[in-house]
mmCIF file of C-alpha atoms in Angstrom:
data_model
loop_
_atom_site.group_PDB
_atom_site.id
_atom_site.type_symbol
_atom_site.label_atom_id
_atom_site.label_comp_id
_atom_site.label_asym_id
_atom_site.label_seq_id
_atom_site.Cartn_x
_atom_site.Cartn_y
_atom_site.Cartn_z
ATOM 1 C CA UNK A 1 -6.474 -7.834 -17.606
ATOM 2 C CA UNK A 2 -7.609 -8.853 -21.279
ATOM 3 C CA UNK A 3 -10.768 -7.264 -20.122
ATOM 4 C CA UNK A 4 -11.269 -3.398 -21.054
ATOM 5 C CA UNK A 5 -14.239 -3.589 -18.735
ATOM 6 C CA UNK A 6 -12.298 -4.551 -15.781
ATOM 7 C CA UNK A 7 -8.714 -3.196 -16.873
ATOM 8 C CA UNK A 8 -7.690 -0.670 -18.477
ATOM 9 C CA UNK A 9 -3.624 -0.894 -20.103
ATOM 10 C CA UNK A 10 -1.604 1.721 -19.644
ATOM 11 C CA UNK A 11 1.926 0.640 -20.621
ATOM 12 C CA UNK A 12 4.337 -2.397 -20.246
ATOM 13 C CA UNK A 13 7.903 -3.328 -19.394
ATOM 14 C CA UNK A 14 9.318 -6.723 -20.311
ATOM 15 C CA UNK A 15 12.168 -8.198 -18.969
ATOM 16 C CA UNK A 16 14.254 -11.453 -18.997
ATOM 17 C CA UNK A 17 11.574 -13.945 -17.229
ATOM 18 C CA UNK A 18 8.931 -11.214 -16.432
ATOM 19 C CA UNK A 19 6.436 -8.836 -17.815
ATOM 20 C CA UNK A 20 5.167 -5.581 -15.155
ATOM 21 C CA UNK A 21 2.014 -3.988 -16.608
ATOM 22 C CA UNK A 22 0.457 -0.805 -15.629
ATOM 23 C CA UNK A 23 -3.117 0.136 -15.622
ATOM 24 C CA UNK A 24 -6.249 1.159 -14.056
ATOM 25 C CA UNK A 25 -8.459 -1.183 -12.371
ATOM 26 C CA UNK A 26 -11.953 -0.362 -13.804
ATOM 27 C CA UNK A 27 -14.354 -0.973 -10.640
ATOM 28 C CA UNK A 28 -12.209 0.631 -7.674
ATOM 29 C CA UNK A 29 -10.614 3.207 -10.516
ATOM 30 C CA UNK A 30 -7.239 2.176 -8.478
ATOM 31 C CA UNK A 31 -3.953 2.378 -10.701
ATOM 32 C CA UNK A 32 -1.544 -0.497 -10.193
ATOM 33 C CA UNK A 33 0.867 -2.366 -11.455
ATOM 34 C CA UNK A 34 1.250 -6.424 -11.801
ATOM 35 C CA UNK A 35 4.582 -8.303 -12.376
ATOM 36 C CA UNK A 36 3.794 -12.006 -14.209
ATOM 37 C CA UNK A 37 7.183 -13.983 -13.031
ATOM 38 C CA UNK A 38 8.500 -16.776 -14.731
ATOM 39 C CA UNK A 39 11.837 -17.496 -12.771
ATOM 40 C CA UNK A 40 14.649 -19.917 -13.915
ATOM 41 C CA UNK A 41 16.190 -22.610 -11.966
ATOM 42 C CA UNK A 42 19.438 -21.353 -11.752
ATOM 43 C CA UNK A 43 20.285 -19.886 -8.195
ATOM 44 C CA UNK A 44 21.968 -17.192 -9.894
ATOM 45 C CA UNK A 45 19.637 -16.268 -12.467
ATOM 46 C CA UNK A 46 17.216 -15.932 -10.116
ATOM 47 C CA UNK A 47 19.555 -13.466 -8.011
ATOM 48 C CA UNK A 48 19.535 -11.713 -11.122
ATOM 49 C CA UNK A 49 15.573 -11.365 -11.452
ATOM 50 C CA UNK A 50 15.039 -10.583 -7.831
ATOM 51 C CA UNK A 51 17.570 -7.564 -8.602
ATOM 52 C CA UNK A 52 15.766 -6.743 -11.644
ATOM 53 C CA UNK A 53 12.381 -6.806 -10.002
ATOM 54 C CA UNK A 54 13.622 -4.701 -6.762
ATOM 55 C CA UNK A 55 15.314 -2.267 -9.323
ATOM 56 C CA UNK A 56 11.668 -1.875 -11.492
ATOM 57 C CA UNK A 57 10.044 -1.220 -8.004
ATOM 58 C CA UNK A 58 12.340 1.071 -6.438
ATOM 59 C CA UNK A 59 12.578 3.473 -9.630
ATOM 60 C CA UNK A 60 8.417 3.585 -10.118
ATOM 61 C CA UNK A 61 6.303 6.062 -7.795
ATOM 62 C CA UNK A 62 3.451 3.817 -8.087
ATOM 63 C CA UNK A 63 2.437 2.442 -4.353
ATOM 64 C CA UNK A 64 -0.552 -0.430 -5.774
ATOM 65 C CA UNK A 65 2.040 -3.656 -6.529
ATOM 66 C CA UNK A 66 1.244 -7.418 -7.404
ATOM 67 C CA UNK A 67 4.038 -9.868 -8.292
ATOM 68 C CA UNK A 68 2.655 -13.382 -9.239
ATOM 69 C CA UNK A 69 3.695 -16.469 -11.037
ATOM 70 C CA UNK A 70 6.310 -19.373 -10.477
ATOM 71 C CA UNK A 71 9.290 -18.025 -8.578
ATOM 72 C CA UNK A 72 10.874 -21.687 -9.131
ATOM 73 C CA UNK A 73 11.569 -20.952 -5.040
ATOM 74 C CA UNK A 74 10.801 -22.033 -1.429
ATOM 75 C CA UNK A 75 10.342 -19.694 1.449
ATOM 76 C CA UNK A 76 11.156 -22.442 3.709
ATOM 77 C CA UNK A 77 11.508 -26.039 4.072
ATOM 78 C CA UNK A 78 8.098 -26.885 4.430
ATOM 79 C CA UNK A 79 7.564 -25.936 0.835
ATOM 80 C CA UNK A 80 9.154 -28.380 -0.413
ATOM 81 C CA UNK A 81 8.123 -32.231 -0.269
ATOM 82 C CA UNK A 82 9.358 -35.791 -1.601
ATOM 83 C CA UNK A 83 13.334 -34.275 -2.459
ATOM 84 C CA UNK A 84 16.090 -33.325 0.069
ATOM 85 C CA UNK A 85 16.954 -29.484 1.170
ATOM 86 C CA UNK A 86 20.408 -28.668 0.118
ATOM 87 C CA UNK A 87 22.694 -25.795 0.672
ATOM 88 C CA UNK A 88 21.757 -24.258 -2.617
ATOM 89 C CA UNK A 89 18.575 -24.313 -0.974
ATOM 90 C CA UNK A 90 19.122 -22.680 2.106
ATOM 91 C CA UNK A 91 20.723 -19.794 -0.055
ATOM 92 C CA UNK A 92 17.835 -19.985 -2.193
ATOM 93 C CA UNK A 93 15.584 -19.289 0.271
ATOM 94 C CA UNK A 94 17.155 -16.717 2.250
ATOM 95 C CA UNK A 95 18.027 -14.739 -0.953
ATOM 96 C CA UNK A 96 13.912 -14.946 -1.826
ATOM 97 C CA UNK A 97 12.985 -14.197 1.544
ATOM 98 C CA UNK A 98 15.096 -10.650 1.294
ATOM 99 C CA UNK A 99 14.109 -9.844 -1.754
ATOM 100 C CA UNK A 100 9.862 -9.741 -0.315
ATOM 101 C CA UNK A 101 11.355 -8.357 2.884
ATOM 102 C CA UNK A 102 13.749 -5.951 1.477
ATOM 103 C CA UNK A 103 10.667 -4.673 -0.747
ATOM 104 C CA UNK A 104 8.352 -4.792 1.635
ATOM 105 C CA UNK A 105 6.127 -7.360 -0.181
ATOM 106 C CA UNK A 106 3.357 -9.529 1.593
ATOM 107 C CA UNK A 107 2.213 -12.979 0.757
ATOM 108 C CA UNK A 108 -1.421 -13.257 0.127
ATOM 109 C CA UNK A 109 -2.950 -16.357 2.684
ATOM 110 C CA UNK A 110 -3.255 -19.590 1.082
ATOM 111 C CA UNK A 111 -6.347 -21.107 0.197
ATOM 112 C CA UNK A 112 -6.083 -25.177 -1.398
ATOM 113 C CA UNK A 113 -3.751 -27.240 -1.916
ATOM 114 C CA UNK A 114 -0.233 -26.316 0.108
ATOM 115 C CA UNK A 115 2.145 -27.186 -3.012
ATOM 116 C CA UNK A 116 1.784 -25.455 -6.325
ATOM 117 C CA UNK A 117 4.044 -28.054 -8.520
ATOM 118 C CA UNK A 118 4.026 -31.703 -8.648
ATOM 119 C CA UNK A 119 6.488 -34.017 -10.455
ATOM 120 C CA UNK A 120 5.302 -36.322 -12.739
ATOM 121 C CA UNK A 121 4.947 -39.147 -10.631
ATOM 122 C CA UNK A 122 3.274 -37.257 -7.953
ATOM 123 C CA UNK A 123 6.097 -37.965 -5.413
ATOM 124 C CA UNK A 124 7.596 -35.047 -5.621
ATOM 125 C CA UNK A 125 6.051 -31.852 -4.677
ATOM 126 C CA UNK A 126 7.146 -27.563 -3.974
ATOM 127 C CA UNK A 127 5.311 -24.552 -3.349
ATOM 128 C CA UNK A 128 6.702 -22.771 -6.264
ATOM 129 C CA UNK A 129 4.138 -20.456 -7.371
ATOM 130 C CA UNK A 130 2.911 -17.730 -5.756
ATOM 131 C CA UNK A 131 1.303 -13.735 -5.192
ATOM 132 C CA UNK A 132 3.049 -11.340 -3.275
ATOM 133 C CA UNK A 133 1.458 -7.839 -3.339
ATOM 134 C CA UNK A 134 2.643 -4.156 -1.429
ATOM 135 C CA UNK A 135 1.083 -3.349 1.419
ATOM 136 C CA UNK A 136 -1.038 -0.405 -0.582
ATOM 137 C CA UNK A 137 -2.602 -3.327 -2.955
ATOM 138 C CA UNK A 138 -4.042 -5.072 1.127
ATOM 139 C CA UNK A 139 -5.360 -1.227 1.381
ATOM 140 C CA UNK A 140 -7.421 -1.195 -1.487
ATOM 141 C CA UNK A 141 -7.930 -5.198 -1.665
ATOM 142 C CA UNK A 142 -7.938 -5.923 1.612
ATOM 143 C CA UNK A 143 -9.585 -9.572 2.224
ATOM 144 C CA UNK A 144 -7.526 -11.381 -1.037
ATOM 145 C CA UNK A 145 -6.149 -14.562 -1.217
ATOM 146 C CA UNK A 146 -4.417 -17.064 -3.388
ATOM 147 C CA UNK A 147 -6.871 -20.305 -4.224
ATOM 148 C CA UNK A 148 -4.839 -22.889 -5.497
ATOM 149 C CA UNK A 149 -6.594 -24.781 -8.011
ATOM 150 C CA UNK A 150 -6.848 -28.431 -9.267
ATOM 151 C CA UNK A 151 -3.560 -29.360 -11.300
ATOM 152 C CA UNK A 152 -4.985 -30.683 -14.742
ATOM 153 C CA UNK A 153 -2.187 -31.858 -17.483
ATOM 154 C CA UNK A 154 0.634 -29.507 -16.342
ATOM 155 C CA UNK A 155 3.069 -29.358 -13.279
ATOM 156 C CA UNK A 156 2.054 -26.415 -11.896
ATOM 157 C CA UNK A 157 -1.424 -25.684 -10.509
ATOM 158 C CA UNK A 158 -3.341 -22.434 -11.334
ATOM 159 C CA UNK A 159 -3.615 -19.687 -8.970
ATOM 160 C CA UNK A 160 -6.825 -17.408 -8.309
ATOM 161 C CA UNK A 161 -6.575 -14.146 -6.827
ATOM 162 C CA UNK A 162 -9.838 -13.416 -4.941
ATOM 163 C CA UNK A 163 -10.770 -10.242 -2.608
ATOM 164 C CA UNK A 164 -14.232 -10.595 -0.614
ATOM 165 C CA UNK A 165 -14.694 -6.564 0.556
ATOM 166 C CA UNK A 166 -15.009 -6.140 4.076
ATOM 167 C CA UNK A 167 -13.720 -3.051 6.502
ATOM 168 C CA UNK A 168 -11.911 -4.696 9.671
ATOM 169 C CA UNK A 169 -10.242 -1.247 10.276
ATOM 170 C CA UNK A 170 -6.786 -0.182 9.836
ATOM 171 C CA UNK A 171 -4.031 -1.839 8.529
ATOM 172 C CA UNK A 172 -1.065 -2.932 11.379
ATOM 173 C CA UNK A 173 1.844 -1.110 11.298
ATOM 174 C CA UNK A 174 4.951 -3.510 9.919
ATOM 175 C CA UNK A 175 8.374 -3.839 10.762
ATOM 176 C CA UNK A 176 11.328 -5.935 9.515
ATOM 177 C CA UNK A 177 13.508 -7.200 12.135
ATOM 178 C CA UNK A 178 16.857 -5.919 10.034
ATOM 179 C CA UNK A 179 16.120 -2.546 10.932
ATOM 180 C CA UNK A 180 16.328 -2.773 15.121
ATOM 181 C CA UNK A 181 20.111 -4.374 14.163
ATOM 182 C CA UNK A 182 21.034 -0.651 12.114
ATOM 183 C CA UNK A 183 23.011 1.444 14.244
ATOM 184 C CA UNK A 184 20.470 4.576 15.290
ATOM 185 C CA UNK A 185 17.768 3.260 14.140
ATOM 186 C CA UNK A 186 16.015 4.033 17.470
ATOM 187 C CA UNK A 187 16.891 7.282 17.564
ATOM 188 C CA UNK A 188 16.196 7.826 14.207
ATOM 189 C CA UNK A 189 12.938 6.563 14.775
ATOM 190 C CA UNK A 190 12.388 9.051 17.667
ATOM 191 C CA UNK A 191 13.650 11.745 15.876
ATOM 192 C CA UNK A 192 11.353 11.957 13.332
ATOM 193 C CA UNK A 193 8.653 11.338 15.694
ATOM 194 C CA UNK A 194 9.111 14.263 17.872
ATOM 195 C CA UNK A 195 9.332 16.799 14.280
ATOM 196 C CA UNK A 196 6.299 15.769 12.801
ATOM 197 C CA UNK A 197 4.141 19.106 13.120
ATOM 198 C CA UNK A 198 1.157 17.258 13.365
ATOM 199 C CA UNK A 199 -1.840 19.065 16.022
ATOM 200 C CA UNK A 200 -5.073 17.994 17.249
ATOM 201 C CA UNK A 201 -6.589 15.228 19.814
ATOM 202 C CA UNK A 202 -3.961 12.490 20.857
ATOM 203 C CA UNK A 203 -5.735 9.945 18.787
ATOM 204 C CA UNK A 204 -5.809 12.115 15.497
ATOM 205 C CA UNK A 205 -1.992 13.256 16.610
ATOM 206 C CA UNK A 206 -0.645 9.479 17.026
ATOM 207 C CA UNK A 207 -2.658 8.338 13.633
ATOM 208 C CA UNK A 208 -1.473 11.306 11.744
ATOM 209 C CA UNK A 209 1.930 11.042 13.072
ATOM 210 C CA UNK A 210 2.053 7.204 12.529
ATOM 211 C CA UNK A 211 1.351 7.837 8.639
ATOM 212 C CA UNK A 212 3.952 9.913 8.557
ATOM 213 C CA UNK A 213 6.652 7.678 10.369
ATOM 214 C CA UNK A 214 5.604 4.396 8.007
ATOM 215 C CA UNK A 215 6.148 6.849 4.979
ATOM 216 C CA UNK A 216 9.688 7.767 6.107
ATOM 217 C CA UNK A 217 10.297 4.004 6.769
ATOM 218 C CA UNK A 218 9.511 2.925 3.340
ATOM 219 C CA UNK A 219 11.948 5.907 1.787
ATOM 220 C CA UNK A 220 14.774 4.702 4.892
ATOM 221 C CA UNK A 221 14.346 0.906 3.943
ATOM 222 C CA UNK A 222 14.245 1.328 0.122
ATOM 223 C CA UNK A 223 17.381 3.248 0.709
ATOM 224 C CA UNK A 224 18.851 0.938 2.849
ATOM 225 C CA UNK A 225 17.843 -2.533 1.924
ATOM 226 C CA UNK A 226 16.759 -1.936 -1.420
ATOM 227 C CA UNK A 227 19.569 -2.644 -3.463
ATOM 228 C CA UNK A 228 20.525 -6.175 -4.215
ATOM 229 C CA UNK A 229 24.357 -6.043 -5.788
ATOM 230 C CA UNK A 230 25.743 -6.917 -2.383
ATOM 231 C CA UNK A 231 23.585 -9.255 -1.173
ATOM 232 C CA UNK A 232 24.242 -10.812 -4.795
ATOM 233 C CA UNK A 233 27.734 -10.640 -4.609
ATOM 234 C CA UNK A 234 28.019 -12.450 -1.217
ATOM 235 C CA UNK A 235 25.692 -14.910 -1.921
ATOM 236 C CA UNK A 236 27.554 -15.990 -5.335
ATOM 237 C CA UNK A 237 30.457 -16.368 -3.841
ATOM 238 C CA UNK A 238 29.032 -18.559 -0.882
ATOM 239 C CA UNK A 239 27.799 -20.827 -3.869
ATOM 240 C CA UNK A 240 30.985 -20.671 -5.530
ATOM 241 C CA UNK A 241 32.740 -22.060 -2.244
ATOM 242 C CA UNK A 242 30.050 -25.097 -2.446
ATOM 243 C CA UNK A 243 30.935 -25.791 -6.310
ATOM 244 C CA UNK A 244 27.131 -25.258 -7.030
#
């Protein structure tokens, strides 16, 4: 991005523990925006960022998204090697997990080593850092991945983002499993459907009218599931009840 040859800088917002910059991307001429993260280790300050990040997203019209850095968080206990799991854990992860869900974020595939961060003694290891991007960024990029590389003198190994260009057709159509518990949802879902004034062959009429369905989706679930206060709230006072 320091690159005016490969990037071109648009504007900036800074926040506490992350920086979102806008630009073009010089070769594909693609506009996007990338979020560096540098999370604390506090449960709740990282509640706090997750809001603030959601909150960023949901206000910008721009589709292209990449958040990447250390998230100081585990998806799940795999992730995490050499120290015990505890509660504050399992909230930690469940909070993380909503916040890529809720936003509709995908994890790039991993390619290296399986941790990012290593204690000092090597005994002691997490998958802490990471690249989550919108499904729009797979569109344009769609073969990238994360290559961890070789940890030198610091804790945390670097991260490569990578995209080899190769057509394997369309993307497939997501879902989150919240949205079958909604009441409606189903009919919703078939509502919309059956208004789309969309005419043609049945395989231009179910790809047109599938567009327009994942489009509504996004607007329902950002509406829905986008905003964080409550999920904050709950989960503060779970940790409160563990003296965390």
């Amino acid at each position: 991005m320091w690159h005016k040859d490969a990037f071109t800088y648009e504007s900036h917002e800074m926040g506490k523990r992350f920086i979102a910059v806008v630009g073009q991307h010089t070769k594909s001429n693609c506009r996007c925006v990338v979020v560096n993260v540098y999370s604390a280790c506090l449960l709740r300050e990282k509640i706090d960022l997750w809001g603030n990040l959601s909150a960023i997203k949901g206000a910008s019209l721009d589709p292209i998204w990449c958040f990447c850095g250390d998230f100081n968080a585990i998806r799940k206990r795999g992730e995490r090697k050499g120290t015990s799991v505890r509660d504050n854990h399992t909230s930690e992860m469940g909070s993380f997990n909503n916040f890529i869900e809720s936003n509709m974020l995908i994890e790039l595939p991993i390619v290296g080593k399986k941790y990012t961060w290593f204690s000092s003694n090597g005994k002691a290891m997490s998958r802490l850092d990471r690249v989550l991007v919108s499904e729009e960024w797979l569109q344009e990029w769609p073969m990238g991945k994360q290559y961890v590389q070789r940890r030198e003198v610091f804790y945390h190994c670097a991260i490569v983002v990578k995209s080899l260009v190769k057509d394997w057709g369309p993307k497939p159509f997501r879902t989150i499993d919240a949205w079958f518990m909604e009441k409606g949802f189903l009919t919703m879902v078939k509502d919309w459907w059956t208004s789309y004034p969309v005419q043609g062959n049945a395989f231009v009429v179910f790809k047109e009218k599938l567009k327009c369905l994942k489009r509504d989706l996004k607007v329902w679930n950002r509406d829905s599931f986008g905003n964080m206060e409550s999920s904050k709230k709950k989960i503060l006072e779970e940790l409160e009840a563990l003296d965390c």
